[in-house]
Amino acid sequence: MRICIFCSANADIDPDFFSFTRSLGEHLAHEGHTVVFGGCDMGLMRCLAESVTGAGGEVVGVVPRIVEDGGGESPLLTRIISCCDLNDRKAIMMEESDAFLVLPGGIGTLDELFTVAASSTIGYHNKPIVVYNIKGFWSSLVALLDDMQARGMIRGDWRQYLRIVDRLELLDAVLRDPSGFGKNA
């Protein structure tokens, strides 16, 4: 599969997030998956590219022109797709990917998550979106979504679009059977 990963470009974060990202990247490469990501050479993005390519995997970077012009793209990219801006990048990432995986991140990661989630809710795609809740990082987001749903702000069950996992086995299960994605495990 081509798995798009959204994650932090910051380096000054919990070191456990780097350890997890390193293990995840190696695992995905060993499973034969191609990783699609923002292509930056910073933070978890850098760690991801290093771990995937170090394990013999392929990484596709979808890099906005402003990042390229500043020399911020990863030198480890197997393939680079240049784009105009962040909106263009998200559209290309959706087109290039079979599934989405969200690791810890900030405003940009939230923007990417909700763009692919909103696109799914109105039928642009039916690809799995998996939020990896490492060390409870996304627990407050889960609580917010539950509250929004309870207040009637979300039609249906938001879990039919987003799968929250906290173990690699659950991630693998979603990737093995994306057709069963809408069913909660």
PDB file of N, CA, C and O in Angstrom, residues 112-183:
ATOM      1  N   GLU A 112      -4.204  18.591   7.935  1.00  0.00           N
ATOM      2  CA  GLU A 112      -4.166  17.441   7.024  1.00  0.00           C
ATOM      3  C   GLU A 112      -5.180  16.385   7.433  1.00  0.00           C
ATOM      4  O   GLU A 112      -5.932  15.853   6.594  1.00  0.00           O
ATOM      5  N   LEU A 113      -5.235  16.072   8.721  1.00  0.00           N
ATOM      6  CA  LEU A 113      -6.195  15.087   9.234  1.00  0.00           C
ATOM      7  C   LEU A 113      -7.621  15.474   8.870  1.00  0.00           C
ATOM      8  O   LEU A 113      -8.375  14.667   8.328  1.00  0.00           O
ATOM      9  N   PHE A 114      -7.997  16.707   9.183  1.00  0.00           N
ATOM     10  CA  PHE A 114      -9.389  17.094   8.961  1.00  0.00           C
ATOM     11  C   PHE A 114      -9.716  17.315   7.493  1.00  0.00           C
ATOM     12  O   PHE A 114     -10.872  17.141   7.092  1.00  0.00           O
ATOM     13  N   THR A 115      -8.729  17.620   6.676  1.00  0.00           N
ATOM     14  CA  THR A 115      -8.985  17.702   5.240  1.00  0.00           C
ATOM     15  C   THR A 115      -9.346  16.327   4.691  1.00  0.00           C
ATOM     16  O   THR A 115     -10.336  16.176   3.975  1.00  0.00           O
ATOM     17  N   VAL A 116      -8.553  15.298   5.039  1.00  0.00           N
ATOM     18  CA  VAL A 116      -8.866  13.963   4.513  1.00  0.00           C
ATOM     19  C   VAL A 116     -10.129  13.396   5.164  1.00  0.00           C
ATOM     20  O   VAL A 116     -10.898  12.686   4.514  1.00  0.00           O
ATOM     21  N   ALA A 117     -10.367  13.725   6.436  1.00  0.00           N
ATOM     22  CA  ALA A 117     -11.583  13.244   7.106  1.00  0.00           C
ATOM     23  C   ALA A 117     -12.827  13.897   6.498  1.00  0.00           C
ATOM     24  O   ALA A 117     -13.804  13.206   6.200  1.00  0.00           O
ATOM     25  N   ALA A 118     -12.809  15.210   6.300  1.00  0.00           N
ATOM     26  CA  ALA A 118     -13.961  15.895   5.701  1.00  0.00           C
ATOM     27  C   ALA A 118     -14.195  15.388   4.283  1.00  0.00           C
ATOM     28  O   ALA A 118     -15.346  15.191   3.872  1.00  0.00           O
ATOM     29  N   SER A 119     -13.121  15.139   3.550  1.00  0.00           N
ATOM     30  CA  SER A 119     -13.257  14.610   2.187  1.00  0.00           C
ATOM     31  C   SER A 119     -13.922  13.242   2.203  1.00  0.00           C
ATOM     32  O   SER A 119     -14.722  12.923   1.324  1.00  0.00           O
ATOM     33  N   SER A 120     -13.618  12.446   3.203  1.00  0.00           N
ATOM     34  CA  SER A 120     -14.231  11.130   3.330  1.00  0.00           C
ATOM     35  C   SER A 120     -15.716  11.242   3.682  1.00  0.00           C
ATOM     36  O   SER A 120     -16.542  10.506   3.141  1.00  0.00           O
ATOM     37  N   THR A 121     -16.056  12.171   4.577  1.00  0.00           N
ATOM     38  CA  THR A 121     -17.449  12.273   5.023  1.00  0.00           C
ATOM     39  C   THR A 121     -18.404  12.642   3.896  1.00  0.00           C
ATOM     40  O   THR A 121     -19.578  12.282   3.947  1.00  0.00           O
ATOM     41  N   ILE A 122     -17.899  13.344   2.881  1.00  0.00           N
ATOM     42  CA  ILE A 122     -18.794  13.720   1.784  1.00  0.00           C
ATOM     43  C   ILE A 122     -18.583  12.881   0.530  1.00  0.00           C
ATOM     44  O   ILE A 122     -19.160  13.157  -0.511  1.00  0.00           O
ATOM     45  N   GLY A 123     -17.754  11.836   0.653  1.00  0.00           N
ATOM     46  CA  GLY A 123     -17.662  10.851  -0.413  1.00  0.00           C
ATOM     47  C   GLY A 123     -16.567  11.013  -1.444  1.00  0.00           C
ATOM     48  O   GLY A 123     -16.569  10.340  -2.464  1.00  0.00           O
ATOM     49  N   TYR A 124     -15.597  11.869  -1.185  1.00  0.00           N
ATOM     50  CA  TYR A 124     -14.483  11.991  -2.129  1.00  0.00           C
ATOM     51  C   TYR A 124     -13.588  10.755  -2.123  1.00  0.00           C
ATOM     52  O   TYR A 124     -12.938  10.457  -3.111  1.00  0.00           O
ATOM     53  N   HIS A 125     -13.517  10.086  -0.997  1.00  0.00           N
ATOM     54  CA  HIS A 125     -12.741   8.849  -0.920  1.00  0.00           C
ATOM     55  C   HIS A 125     -13.291   7.997   0.213  1.00  0.00           C
ATOM     56  O   HIS A 125     -14.037   8.474   1.065  1.00  0.00           O
ATOM     57  N   ASN A 126     -12.899   6.716   0.201  1.00  0.00           N
ATOM     58  CA  ASN A 126     -13.270   5.784   1.256  1.00  0.00           C
ATOM     59  C   ASN A 126     -12.017   5.063   1.743  1.00  0.00           C
ATOM     60  O   ASN A 126     -12.012   3.853   1.913  1.00  0.00           O
ATOM     61  N   LYS A 127     -10.955   5.836   1.928  1.00  0.00           N
ATOM     62  CA  LYS A 127      -9.667   5.270   2.340  1.00  0.00           C
ATOM     63  C   LYS A 127      -9.559   5.328   3.862  1.00  0.00           C
ATOM     64  O   LYS A 127     -10.041   6.269   4.494  1.00  0.00           O
ATOM     65  N   PRO A 128      -8.922   4.326   4.454  1.00  0.00           N
ATOM     66  CA  PRO A 128      -8.758   4.332   5.916  1.00  0.00           C
ATOM     67  C   PRO A 128      -7.963   5.544   6.396  1.00  0.00           C
ATOM     68  O   PRO A 128      -6.967   5.933   5.778  1.00  0.00           O
ATOM     69  N   ILE A 129      -8.432   6.124   7.487  1.00  0.00           N
ATOM     70  CA  ILE A 129      -7.720   7.203   8.173  1.00  0.00           C
ATOM     71  C   ILE A 129      -7.496   6.706   9.594  1.00  0.00           C
ATOM     72  O   ILE A 129      -8.447   6.501  10.348  1.00  0.00           O
ATOM     73  N   VAL A 130      -6.245   6.495   9.933  1.00  0.00           N
ATOM     74  CA  VAL A 130      -5.894   5.924  11.229  1.00  0.00           C
ATOM     75  C   VAL A 130      -5.138   6.966  12.048  1.00  0.00           C
ATOM     76  O   VAL A 130      -4.131   7.506  11.593  1.00  0.00           O
ATOM     77  N   VAL A 131      -5.644   7.247  13.233  1.00  0.00           N
ATOM     78  CA  VAL A 131      -4.991   8.172  14.151  1.00  0.00           C
ATOM     79  C   VAL A 131      -4.270   7.328  15.192  1.00  0.00           C
ATOM     80  O   VAL A 131      -4.897   6.575  15.930  1.00  0.00           O
ATOM     81  N   TYR A 132      -2.939   7.446  15.214  1.00  0.00           N
ATOM     82  CA  TYR A 132      -2.150   6.653  16.148  1.00  0.00           C
ATOM     83  C   TYR A 132      -1.978   7.430  17.442  1.00  0.00           C
ATOM     84  O   TYR A 132      -1.286   8.438  17.485  1.00  0.00           O
ATOM     85  N   ASN A 133      -2.627   6.960  18.482  1.00  0.00           N
ATOM     86  CA  ASN A 133      -2.686   7.655  19.769  1.00  0.00           C
ATOM     87  C   ASN A 133      -1.496   7.271  20.651  1.00  0.00           C
ATOM     88  O   ASN A 133      -1.660   6.659  21.713  1.00  0.00           O
ATOM     89  N   ILE A 134      -0.319   7.653  20.225  1.00  0.00           N
ATOM     90  CA  ILE A 134       0.917   7.331  20.947  1.00  0.00           C
ATOM     91  C   ILE A 134       0.933   8.072  22.281  1.00  0.00           C
ATOM     92  O   ILE A 134       0.795   9.298  22.324  1.00  0.00           O
ATOM     93  N   LYS A 135       1.088   7.332  23.368  1.00  0.00           N
ATOM     94  CA  LYS A 135       1.171   7.899  24.715  1.00  0.00           C
ATOM     95  C   LYS A 135      -0.004   8.826  25.017  1.00  0.00           C
ATOM     96  O   LYS A 135       0.139   9.802  25.735  1.00  0.00           O
ATOM     97  N   GLY A 136      -1.168   8.527  24.423  1.00  0.00           N
ATOM     98  CA  GLY A 136      -2.359   9.331  24.679  1.00  0.00           C
ATOM     99  C   GLY A 136      -2.338  10.705  24.030  1.00  0.00           C
ATOM    100  O   GLY A 136      -3.160  11.571  24.369  1.00  0.00           O
ATOM    101  N   PHE A 137      -1.441  10.923  23.065  1.00  0.00           N
ATOM    102  CA  PHE A 137      -1.305  12.239  22.446  1.00  0.00           C
ATOM    103  C   PHE A 137      -2.629  12.770  21.891  1.00  0.00           C
ATOM    104  O   PHE A 137      -2.932  13.955  22.005  1.00  0.00           O
ATOM    105  N   TRP A 138      -3.419  11.913  21.274  1.00  0.00           N
ATOM    106  CA  TRP A 138      -4.664  12.345  20.634  1.00  0.00           C
ATOM    107  C   TRP A 138      -5.899  12.150  21.521  1.00  0.00           C
ATOM    108  O   TRP A 138      -7.024  12.350  21.068  1.00  0.00           O
ATOM    109  N   SER A 139      -5.730  11.798  22.784  1.00  0.00           N
ATOM    110  CA  SER A 139      -6.885  11.548  23.659  1.00  0.00           C
ATOM    111  C   SER A 139      -7.781  12.778  23.814  1.00  0.00           C
ATOM    112  O   SER A 139      -9.010  12.661  23.860  1.00  0.00           O
ATOM    113  N   SER A 140      -7.194  13.964  23.893  1.00  0.00           N
ATOM    114  CA  SER A 140      -8.023  15.172  24.014  1.00  0.00           C
ATOM    115  C   SER A 140      -8.802  15.426  22.727  1.00  0.00           C
ATOM    116  O   SER A 140      -9.926  15.939  22.766  1.00  0.00           O
ATOM    117  N   LEU A 141      -8.250  15.051  21.578  1.00  0.00           N
ATOM    118  CA  LEU A 141      -8.978  15.171  20.315  1.00  0.00           C
ATOM    119  C   LEU A 141     -10.164  14.205  20.292  1.00  0.00           C
ATOM    120  O   LEU A 141     -11.261  14.574  19.864  1.00  0.00           O
ATOM    121  N   VAL A 142      -9.946  12.994  20.761  1.00  0.00           N
ATOM    122  CA  VAL A 142     -11.032  12.010  20.841  1.00  0.00           C
ATOM    123  C   VAL A 142     -12.148  12.548  21.730  1.00  0.00           C
ATOM    124  O   VAL A 142     -13.331  12.483  21.375  1.00  0.00           O
ATOM    125  N   ALA A 143     -11.789  13.124  22.871  1.00  0.00           N
ATOM    126  CA  ALA A 143     -12.792  13.696  23.777  1.00  0.00           C
ATOM    127  C   ALA A 143     -13.538  14.848  23.102  1.00  0.00           C
ATOM    128  O   ALA A 143     -14.759  14.971  23.241  1.00  0.00           O
ATOM    129  N   LEU A 144     -12.830  15.684  22.365  1.00  0.00           N
ATOM    130  CA  LEU A 144     -13.471  16.788  21.648  1.00  0.00           C
ATOM    131  C   LEU A 144     -14.453  16.266  20.602  1.00  0.00           C
ATOM    132  O   LEU A 144     -15.588  16.750  20.508  1.00  0.00           O
ATOM    133  N   LEU A 145     -14.040  15.286  19.823  1.00  0.00           N
ATOM    134  CA  LEU A 145     -14.921  14.724  18.802  1.00  0.00           C
ATOM    135  C   LEU A 145     -16.154  14.072  19.436  1.00  0.00           C
ATOM    136  O   LEU A 145     -17.271  14.220  18.924  1.00  0.00           O
ATOM    137  N   ASP A 146     -15.966  13.368  20.558  1.00  0.00           N
ATOM    138  CA  ASP A 146     -17.101  12.782  21.273  1.00  0.00           C
ATOM    139  C   ASP A 146     -18.064  13.876  21.741  1.00  0.00           C
ATOM    140  O   ASP A 146     -19.286  13.737  21.626  1.00  0.00           O
ATOM    141  N   ASP A 147     -17.518  14.975  22.258  1.00  0.00           N
ATOM    142  CA  ASP A 147     -18.347  16.083  22.726  1.00  0.00           C
ATOM    143  C   ASP A 147     -19.092  16.734  21.557  1.00  0.00           C
ATOM    144  O   ASP A 147     -20.292  17.027  21.661  1.00  0.00           O
ATOM    145  N   MET A 148     -18.416  16.947  20.453  1.00  0.00           N
ATOM    146  CA  MET A 148     -19.052  17.532  19.269  1.00  0.00           C
ATOM    147  C   MET A 148     -20.187  16.635  18.766  1.00  0.00           C
ATOM    148  O   MET A 148     -21.254  17.131  18.394  1.00  0.00           O
ATOM    149  N   GLN A 149     -19.950  15.335  18.787  1.00  0.00           N
ATOM    150  CA  GLN A 149     -20.984  14.392  18.352  1.00  0.00           C
ATOM    151  C   GLN A 149     -22.171  14.427  19.305  1.00  0.00           C
ATOM    152  O   GLN A 149     -23.326  14.458  18.877  1.00  0.00           O
ATOM    153  N   ALA A 150     -21.903  14.451  20.614  1.00  0.00           N
ATOM    154  CA  ALA A 150     -22.978  14.498  21.609  1.00  0.00           C
ATOM    155  C   ALA A 150     -23.814  15.764  21.479  1.00  0.00           C
ATOM    156  O   ALA A 150     -25.019  15.757  21.767  1.00  0.00           O
ATOM    157  N   ARG A 151     -23.206  16.840  21.011  1.00  0.00           N
ATOM    158  CA  ARG A 151     -23.911  18.120  20.837  1.00  0.00           C
ATOM    159  C   ARG A 151     -24.587  18.228  19.475  1.00  0.00           C
ATOM    160  O   ARG A 151     -25.139  19.262  19.126  1.00  0.00           O
ATOM    161  N   GLY A 152     -24.508  17.146  18.682  1.00  0.00           N
ATOM    162  CA  GLY A 152     -25.183  17.134  17.402  1.00  0.00           C
ATOM    163  C   GLY A 152     -24.434  17.831  16.278  1.00  0.00           C
ATOM    164  O   GLY A 152     -24.999  18.102  15.220  1.00  0.00           O
ATOM    165  N   MET A 153     -23.166  18.113  16.477  1.00  0.00           N
ATOM    166  CA  MET A 153     -22.381  18.820  15.466  1.00  0.00           C
ATOM    167  C   MET A 153     -21.782  17.893  14.415  1.00  0.00           C
ATOM    168  O   MET A 153     -21.290  18.351  13.389  1.00  0.00           O
ATOM    169  N   ILE A 154     -21.808  16.597  14.688  1.00  0.00           N
ATOM    170  CA  ILE A 154     -21.282  15.614  13.737  1.00  0.00           C
ATOM    171  C   ILE A 154     -22.411  14.660  13.402  1.00  0.00           C
ATOM    172  O   ILE A 154     -23.010  14.063  14.298  1.00  0.00           O
ATOM    173  N   ARG A 155     -22.711  14.545  12.111  1.00  0.00           N
ATOM    174  CA  ARG A 155     -23.737  13.601  11.683  1.00  0.00           C
ATOM    175  C   ARG A 155     -23.176  12.184  11.765  1.00  0.00           C
ATOM    176  O   ARG A 155     -22.080  11.917  11.289  1.00  0.00           O
ATOM    177  N   GLY A 156     -23.936  11.279  12.343  1.00  0.00           N
ATOM    178  CA  GLY A 156     -23.475   9.901  12.442  1.00  0.00           C
ATOM    179  C   GLY A 156     -22.388   9.755  13.491  1.00  0.00           C
ATOM    180  O   GLY A 156     -22.252  10.580  14.385  1.00  0.00           O
ATOM    181  N   ASP A 157     -21.618   8.713  13.339  1.00  0.00           N
ATOM    182  CA  ASP A 157     -20.535   8.404  14.276  1.00  0.00           C
ATOM    183  C   ASP A 157     -19.210   8.751  13.622  1.00  0.00           C
ATOM    184  O   ASP A 157     -18.846   8.182  12.588  1.00  0.00           O
ATOM    185  N   TRP A 158     -18.450   9.677  14.207  1.00  0.00           N
ATOM    186  CA  TRP A 158     -17.180  10.092  13.615  1.00  0.00           C
ATOM    187  C   TRP A 158     -16.210   8.920  13.479  1.00  0.00           C
ATOM    188  O   TRP A 158     -15.332   8.941  12.626  1.00  0.00           O
ATOM    189  N   ARG A 159     -16.407   7.874  14.276  1.00  0.00           N
ATOM    190  CA  ARG A 159     -15.517   6.711  14.222  1.00  0.00           C
ATOM    191  C   ARG A 159     -15.669   5.902  12.928  1.00  0.00           C
ATOM    192  O   ARG A 159     -14.843   5.061  12.631  1.00  0.00           O
ATOM    193  N   GLN A 160     -16.718   6.172  12.153  1.00  0.00           N
ATOM    194  CA  GLN A 160     -16.826   5.488  10.871  1.00  0.00           C
ATOM    195  C   GLN A 160     -15.831   6.075   9.864  1.00  0.00           C
ATOM    196  O   GLN A 160     -15.569   5.468   8.835  1.00  0.00           O
ATOM    197  N   TYR A 161     -15.263   7.236  10.191  1.00  0.00           N
ATOM    198  CA  TYR A 161     -14.285   7.874   9.301  1.00  0.00           C
ATOM    199  C   TYR A 161     -12.861   7.830   9.850  1.00  0.00           C
ATOM    200  O   TYR A 161     -11.909   7.810   9.085  1.00  0.00           O
ATOM    201  N   LEU A 162     -12.739   7.832  11.158  1.00  0.00           N
ATOM    202  CA  LEU A 162     -11.422   7.829  11.794  1.00  0.00           C
ATOM    203  C   LEU A 162     -11.295   6.618  12.693  1.00  0.00           C
ATOM    204  O   LEU A 162     -12.179   6.364  13.520  1.00  0.00           O
ATOM    205  N   ARG A 163     -10.210   5.900  12.586  1.00  0.00           N
ATOM    206  CA  ARG A 163      -9.937   4.773  13.472  1.00  0.00           C
ATOM    207  C   ARG A 163      -8.826   5.213  14.419  1.00  0.00           C
ATOM    208  O   ARG A 163      -7.766   5.648  13.971  1.00  0.00           O
ATOM    209  N   ILE A 164      -9.067   5.124  15.699  1.00  0.00           N
ATOM    210  CA  ILE A 164      -8.067   5.459  16.711  1.00  0.00           C
ATOM    211  C   ILE A 164      -7.417   4.155  17.144  1.00  0.00           C
ATOM    212  O   ILE A 164      -8.119   3.220  17.549  1.00  0.00           O
ATOM    213  N   VAL A 165      -6.101   4.081  17.038  1.00  0.00           N
ATOM    214  CA  VAL A 165      -5.381   2.879  17.469  1.00  0.00           C
ATOM    215  C   VAL A 165      -4.251   3.279  18.416  1.00  0.00           C
ATOM    216  O   VAL A 165      -3.754   4.401  18.372  1.00  0.00           O
ATOM    217  N   ASP A 166      -3.860   2.332  19.241  1.00  0.00           N
ATOM    218  CA  ASP A 166      -2.742   2.582  20.143  1.00  0.00           C
ATOM    219  C   ASP A 166      -1.725   1.436  20.130  1.00  0.00           C
ATOM    220  O   ASP A 166      -0.819   1.409  20.951  1.00  0.00           O
ATOM    221  N   ARG A 167      -1.911   0.514  19.198  1.00  0.00           N
ATOM    222  CA  ARG A 167      -0.985  -0.607  19.066  1.00  0.00           C
ATOM    223  C   ARG A 167      -0.759  -0.899  17.588  1.00  0.00           C
ATOM    224  O   ARG A 167      -1.661  -0.785  16.770  1.00  0.00           O
ATOM    225  N   LEU A 168       0.447  -1.330  17.286  1.00  0.00           N
ATOM    226  CA  LEU A 168       0.818  -1.640  15.910  1.00  0.00           C
ATOM    227  C   LEU A 168      -0.052  -2.747  15.328  1.00  0.00           C
ATOM    228  O   LEU A 168      -0.402  -2.717  14.151  1.00  0.00           O
ATOM    229  N   GLU A 169      -0.471  -3.710  16.166  1.00  0.00           N
ATOM    230  CA  GLU A 169      -1.305  -4.805  15.680  1.00  0.00           C
ATOM    231  C   GLU A 169      -2.630  -4.281  15.125  1.00  0.00           C
ATOM    232  O   GLU A 169      -3.154  -4.795  14.142  1.00  0.00           O
ATOM    233  N   LEU A 170      -3.184  -3.259  15.778  1.00  0.00           N
ATOM    234  CA  LEU A 170      -4.447  -2.683  15.299  1.00  0.00           C
ATOM    235  C   LEU A 170      -4.243  -1.940  13.987  1.00  0.00           C
ATOM    236  O   LEU A 170      -5.079  -2.014  13.089  1.00  0.00           O
ATOM    237  N   LEU A 171      -3.126  -1.250  13.867  1.00  0.00           N
ATOM    238  CA  LEU A 171      -2.808  -0.575  12.607  1.00  0.00           C
ATOM    239  C   LEU A 171      -2.684  -1.600  11.493  1.00  0.00           C
ATOM    240  O   LEU A 171      -3.273  -1.447  10.416  1.00  0.00           O
ATOM    241  N   ASP A 172      -1.943  -2.660  11.740  1.00  0.00           N
ATOM    242  CA  ASP A 172      -1.782  -3.713  10.732  1.00  0.00           C
ATOM    243  C   ASP A 172      -3.123  -4.322  10.336  1.00  0.00           C
ATOM    244  O   ASP A 172      -3.354  -4.623   9.169  1.00  0.00           O
ATOM    245  N   ALA A 173      -4.014  -4.495  11.303  1.00  0.00           N
ATOM    246  CA  ALA A 173      -5.332  -5.063  10.996  1.00  0.00           C
ATOM    247  C   ALA A 173      -6.112  -4.160  10.047  1.00  0.00           C
ATOM    248  O   ALA A 173      -6.742  -4.630   9.103  1.00  0.00           O
ATOM    249  N   VAL A 174      -6.055  -2.852  10.264  1.00  0.00           N
ATOM    250  CA  VAL A 174      -6.743  -1.916   9.376  1.00  0.00           C
ATOM    251  C   VAL A 174      -6.127  -1.952   7.988  1.00  0.00           C
ATOM    252  O   VAL A 174      -6.827  -1.965   6.979  1.00  0.00           O
ATOM    253  N   LEU A 175      -4.801  -2.022   7.924  1.00  0.00           N
ATOM    254  CA  LEU A 175      -4.125  -2.024   6.624  1.00  0.00           C
ATOM    255  C   LEU A 175      -4.361  -3.334   5.864  1.00  0.00           C
ATOM    256  O   LEU A 175      -4.447  -3.330   4.640  1.00  0.00           O
ATOM    257  N   ARG A 176      -4.480  -4.438   6.596  1.00  0.00           N
ATOM    258  CA  ARG A 176      -4.749  -5.730   5.948  1.00  0.00           C
ATOM    259  C   ARG A 176      -6.158  -5.809   5.392  1.00  0.00           C
ATOM    260  O   ARG A 176      -6.411  -6.475   4.391  1.00  0.00           O
ATOM    261  N   ASP A 177      -7.098  -5.150   6.062  1.00  0.00           N
ATOM    262  CA  ASP A 177      -8.493  -5.236   5.645  1.00  0.00           C
ATOM    263  C   ASP A 177      -9.145  -3.849   5.626  1.00  0.00           C
ATOM    264  O   ASP A 177      -9.994  -3.547   6.450  1.00  0.00           O
ATOM    265  N   PRO A 178      -8.747  -3.015   4.667  1.00  0.00           N
ATOM    266  CA  PRO A 178      -9.337  -1.673   4.614  1.00  0.00           C
ATOM    267  C   PRO A 178     -10.830  -1.693   4.361  1.00  0.00           C
ATOM    268  O   PRO A 178     -11.537  -0.761   4.720  1.00  0.00           O
ATOM    269  N   SER A 179     -11.356  -2.769   3.770  1.00  0.00           N
ATOM    270  CA  SER A 179     -12.801  -2.838   3.525  1.00  0.00           C
ATOM    271  C   SER A 179     -13.577  -2.905   4.827  1.00  0.00           C
ATOM    272  O   SER A 179     -14.732  -2.498   4.892  1.00  0.00           O
ATOM    273  N   GLY A 180     -12.963  -3.409   5.882  1.00  0.00           N
ATOM    274  CA  GLY A 180     -13.615  -3.483   7.181  1.00  0.00           C
ATOM    275  C   GLY A 180     -13.389  -2.249   8.018  1.00  0.00           C
ATOM    276  O   GLY A 180     -13.706  -2.214   9.193  1.00  0.00           O
ATOM    277  N   PHE A 181     -12.854  -1.201   7.382  1.00  0.00           N
ATOM    278  CA  PHE A 181     -12.477   0.007   8.106  1.00  0.00           C
ATOM    279  C   PHE A 181     -13.621   0.626   8.888  1.00  0.00           C
ATOM    280  O   PHE A 181     -13.462   1.031  10.011  1.00  0.00           O
ATOM    281  N   GLY A 182     -14.810   0.694   8.303  1.00  0.00           N
ATOM    282  CA  GLY A 182     -15.929   1.354   8.949  1.00  0.00           C
ATOM    283  C   GLY A 182     -16.451   0.635  10.172  1.00  0.00           C
ATOM    284  O   GLY A 182     -17.209   1.187  10.951  1.00  0.00           O
ATOM    285  N   LYS A 183     -16.020  -0.605  10.374  1.00  0.00           N
ATOM    286  CA  LYS A 183     -16.472  -1.372  11.542  1.00  0.00           C
ATOM    287  C   LYS A 183     -15.512  -1.127  12.693  1.00  0.00           C
ATOM    288  O   LYS A 183     -14.307  -1.228  12.534  1.00  0.00           O
TER     289      LYS A 183
END
